[in-house]
Amino acid sequence: MEKIRYIMDACRRSSLAVSAAALIALTLLEIVEIFLRTFFKTSLLIVDEYAGYLLAAMVFMGLCNSFHGGGFVRVEAVYNLFRGIPKRVVDIVFLVILDVLFYIIAYQCVLLNVLNFQKKLVSNSILKTPIWIPQLMMSAGLIFFCVFITLETIVILADLFKKGANET
């Protein structure tokens, strides 16, 4: 069980580091753009595009940490009615639904990523950024999140069975 928790923590921390790096890069890019526009009356002409890419990277790579911190949508008024084992069962049902949903989303995102790589699609900006590069952060974030949710489900199931075994 400790190995699973270690893997979960590694997923969360590594994806959080990438998310934080994207936030810092986004902030620096915006500051440089403001500075250039204010003092030199010029623009990088790529800030809008790359701000979108960095924002997507920040959001998708931050999924694990958001879930870990309790930032996902759950109807708390109903959820708080449960205690003990029924609450764990609700957690498992929630995680299984979330897992299935995000596995479908991740699968479709990876397929789109591969398709855009094969077709060599590029953005219509000055830099002609290959579209698969920013989409790679989306795919990676979703894969990290799917692994994290699956491991979370295993941990909750193991805790539930351990508590059930201790009660008998």
PDB file of C-alpha atoms in Angstrom, residues 7-91:
ATOM      1  CA  ILE A   7       3.258   6.493  -6.864  1.00  0.00           C
ATOM      2  CA  MET A   8       0.189   8.655  -6.248  1.00  0.00           C
ATOM      3  CA  ASP A   9       2.309  11.286  -4.544  1.00  0.00           C
ATOM      4  CA  ALA A  10       4.865  11.162  -7.369  1.00  0.00           C
ATOM      5  CA  CYS A  11       2.088  11.633  -9.968  1.00  0.00           C
ATOM      6  CA  ARG A  12       0.632  14.528  -8.015  1.00  0.00           C
ATOM      7  CA  ARG A  13       3.945  16.258  -7.345  1.00  0.00           C
ATOM      8  CA  SER A  14       5.348  15.880 -10.856  1.00  0.00           C
ATOM      9  CA  SER A  15       2.187  17.071 -12.550  1.00  0.00           C
ATOM     10  CA  LEU A  16       1.948  19.936 -10.043  1.00  0.00           C
ATOM     11  CA  ALA A  17       5.536  20.948 -10.851  1.00  0.00           C
ATOM     12  CA  VAL A  18       4.717  21.125 -14.562  1.00  0.00           C
ATOM     13  CA  SER A  19       1.534  23.056 -13.795  1.00  0.00           C
ATOM     14  CA  ALA A  20       3.439  25.528 -11.624  1.00  0.00           C
ATOM     15  CA  ALA A  21       6.121  25.916 -14.306  1.00  0.00           C
ATOM     16  CA  ALA A  22       3.398  26.686 -16.860  1.00  0.00           C
ATOM     17  CA  LEU A  23       1.933  29.308 -14.519  1.00  0.00           C
ATOM     18  CA  ILE A  24       5.341  30.929 -14.027  1.00  0.00           C
ATOM     19  CA  ALA A  25       6.045  30.885 -17.778  1.00  0.00           C
ATOM     20  CA  LEU A  26       2.602  32.357 -18.468  1.00  0.00           C
ATOM     21  CA  THR A  27       3.204  35.140 -15.946  1.00  0.00           C
ATOM     22  CA  LEU A  28       6.646  35.941 -17.321  1.00  0.00           C
ATOM     23  CA  LEU A  29       5.371  35.937 -20.894  1.00  0.00           C
ATOM     24  CA  GLU A  30       2.596  38.377 -19.991  1.00  0.00           C
ATOM     25  CA  ILE A  31       5.007  40.639 -18.078  1.00  0.00           C
ATOM     26  CA  VAL A  32       7.407  40.755 -21.028  1.00  0.00           C
ATOM     27  CA  GLU A  33       4.523  41.541 -23.381  1.00  0.00           C
ATOM     28  CA  ILE A  34       3.270  44.370 -21.138  1.00  0.00           C
ATOM     29  CA  PHE A  35       6.794  45.738 -20.805  1.00  0.00           C
ATOM     30  CA  LEU A  36       7.383  45.669 -24.573  1.00  0.00           C
ATOM     31  CA  ARG A  37       4.032  47.278 -25.371  1.00  0.00           C
ATOM     32  CA  THR A  38       4.411  49.966 -22.721  1.00  0.00           C
ATOM     33  CA  PHE A  39       7.984  51.055 -23.315  1.00  0.00           C
ATOM     34  CA  PHE A  40       8.798  49.999 -26.886  1.00  0.00           C
ATOM     35  CA  LYS A  41       5.352  50.085 -28.556  1.00  0.00           C
ATOM     36  CA  THR A  42       5.924  46.601 -29.969  1.00  0.00           C
ATOM     37  CA  SER A  43       4.602  43.110 -29.371  1.00  0.00           C
ATOM     38  CA  LEU A  44       5.904  39.553 -29.442  1.00  0.00           C
ATOM     39  CA  LEU A  45       2.835  38.574 -31.541  1.00  0.00           C
ATOM     40  CA  ILE A  46       2.789  35.114 -29.978  1.00  0.00           C
ATOM     41  CA  VAL A  47       1.591  35.840 -26.468  1.00  0.00           C
ATOM     42  CA  ASP A  48      -2.096  35.115 -27.082  1.00  0.00           C
ATOM     43  CA  GLU A  49      -1.344  31.739 -28.614  1.00  0.00           C
ATOM     44  CA  TYR A  50       1.233  30.646 -26.054  1.00  0.00           C
ATOM     45  CA  ALA A  51      -0.815  31.967 -23.147  1.00  0.00           C
ATOM     46  CA  GLY A  52      -3.581  29.604 -24.261  1.00  0.00           C
ATOM     47  CA  TYR A  53      -1.167  26.697 -24.518  1.00  0.00           C
ATOM     48  CA  LEU A  54       0.298  27.414 -21.093  1.00  0.00           C
ATOM     49  CA  LEU A  55      -3.139  27.832 -19.546  1.00  0.00           C
ATOM     50  CA  ALA A  56      -4.227  24.460 -20.923  1.00  0.00           C
ATOM     51  CA  ALA A  57      -1.019  22.855 -19.628  1.00  0.00           C
ATOM     52  CA  MET A  58      -1.558  24.425 -16.223  1.00  0.00           C
ATOM     53  CA  VAL A  59      -5.151  23.202 -15.966  1.00  0.00           C
ATOM     54  CA  PHE A  60      -4.629  19.660 -17.257  1.00  0.00           C
ATOM     55  CA  MET A  61      -1.420  19.071 -15.332  1.00  0.00           C
ATOM     56  CA  GLY A  62      -3.075  20.423 -12.191  1.00  0.00           C
ATOM     57  CA  LEU A  63      -5.888  17.840 -12.199  1.00  0.00           C
ATOM     58  CA  CYS A  64      -4.221  15.450  -9.737  1.00  0.00           C
ATOM     59  CA  ASN A  65      -3.459  18.147  -7.210  1.00  0.00           C
ATOM     60  CA  SER A  66      -6.911  19.658  -7.576  1.00  0.00           C
ATOM     61  CA  PHE A  67      -8.537  16.307  -6.894  1.00  0.00           C
ATOM     62  CA  HIS A  68      -6.170  15.587  -4.010  1.00  0.00           C
ATOM     63  CA  GLY A  69      -7.048  18.930  -2.438  1.00  0.00           C
ATOM     64  CA  GLY A  70     -10.798  18.284  -2.699  1.00  0.00           C
ATOM     65  CA  GLY A  71     -11.314  20.731  -5.555  1.00  0.00           C
ATOM     66  CA  PHE A  72     -13.524  18.504  -7.684  1.00  0.00           C
ATOM     67  CA  VAL A  73     -17.270  18.894  -7.916  1.00  0.00           C
ATOM     68  CA  ARG A  74     -19.217  16.740  -5.522  1.00  0.00           C
ATOM     69  CA  VAL A  75     -22.631  17.469  -4.037  1.00  0.00           C
ATOM     70  CA  GLU A  76     -21.461  18.097  -0.483  1.00  0.00           C
ATOM     71  CA  ALA A  77     -24.970  18.428   0.984  1.00  0.00           C
ATOM     72  CA  VAL A  78     -25.726  14.835  -0.041  1.00  0.00           C
ATOM     73  CA  TYR A  79     -22.186  13.527   0.453  1.00  0.00           C
ATOM     74  CA  ASN A  80     -22.030  14.735   4.065  1.00  0.00           C
ATOM     75  CA  LEU A  81     -25.118  12.664   4.937  1.00  0.00           C
ATOM     76  CA  PHE A  82     -23.020   9.502   4.693  1.00  0.00           C
ATOM     77  CA  ARG A  83     -20.678   8.200   7.395  1.00  0.00           C
ATOM     78  CA  GLY A  84     -18.315   5.247   7.692  1.00  0.00           C
ATOM     79  CA  ILE A  85     -18.568   2.404   5.175  1.00  0.00           C
ATOM     80  CA  PRO A  86     -21.509   3.901   3.197  1.00  0.00           C
ATOM     81  CA  LYS A  87     -19.404   7.023   2.663  1.00  0.00           C
ATOM     82  CA  ARG A  88     -16.565   4.830   1.356  1.00  0.00           C
ATOM     83  CA  VAL A  89     -18.989   3.093  -1.016  1.00  0.00           C
ATOM     84  CA  VAL A  90     -20.133   6.504  -2.308  1.00  0.00           C
ATOM     85  CA  ASP A  91     -16.441   7.423  -2.725  1.00  0.00           C
TER      86      ASP A  91
END
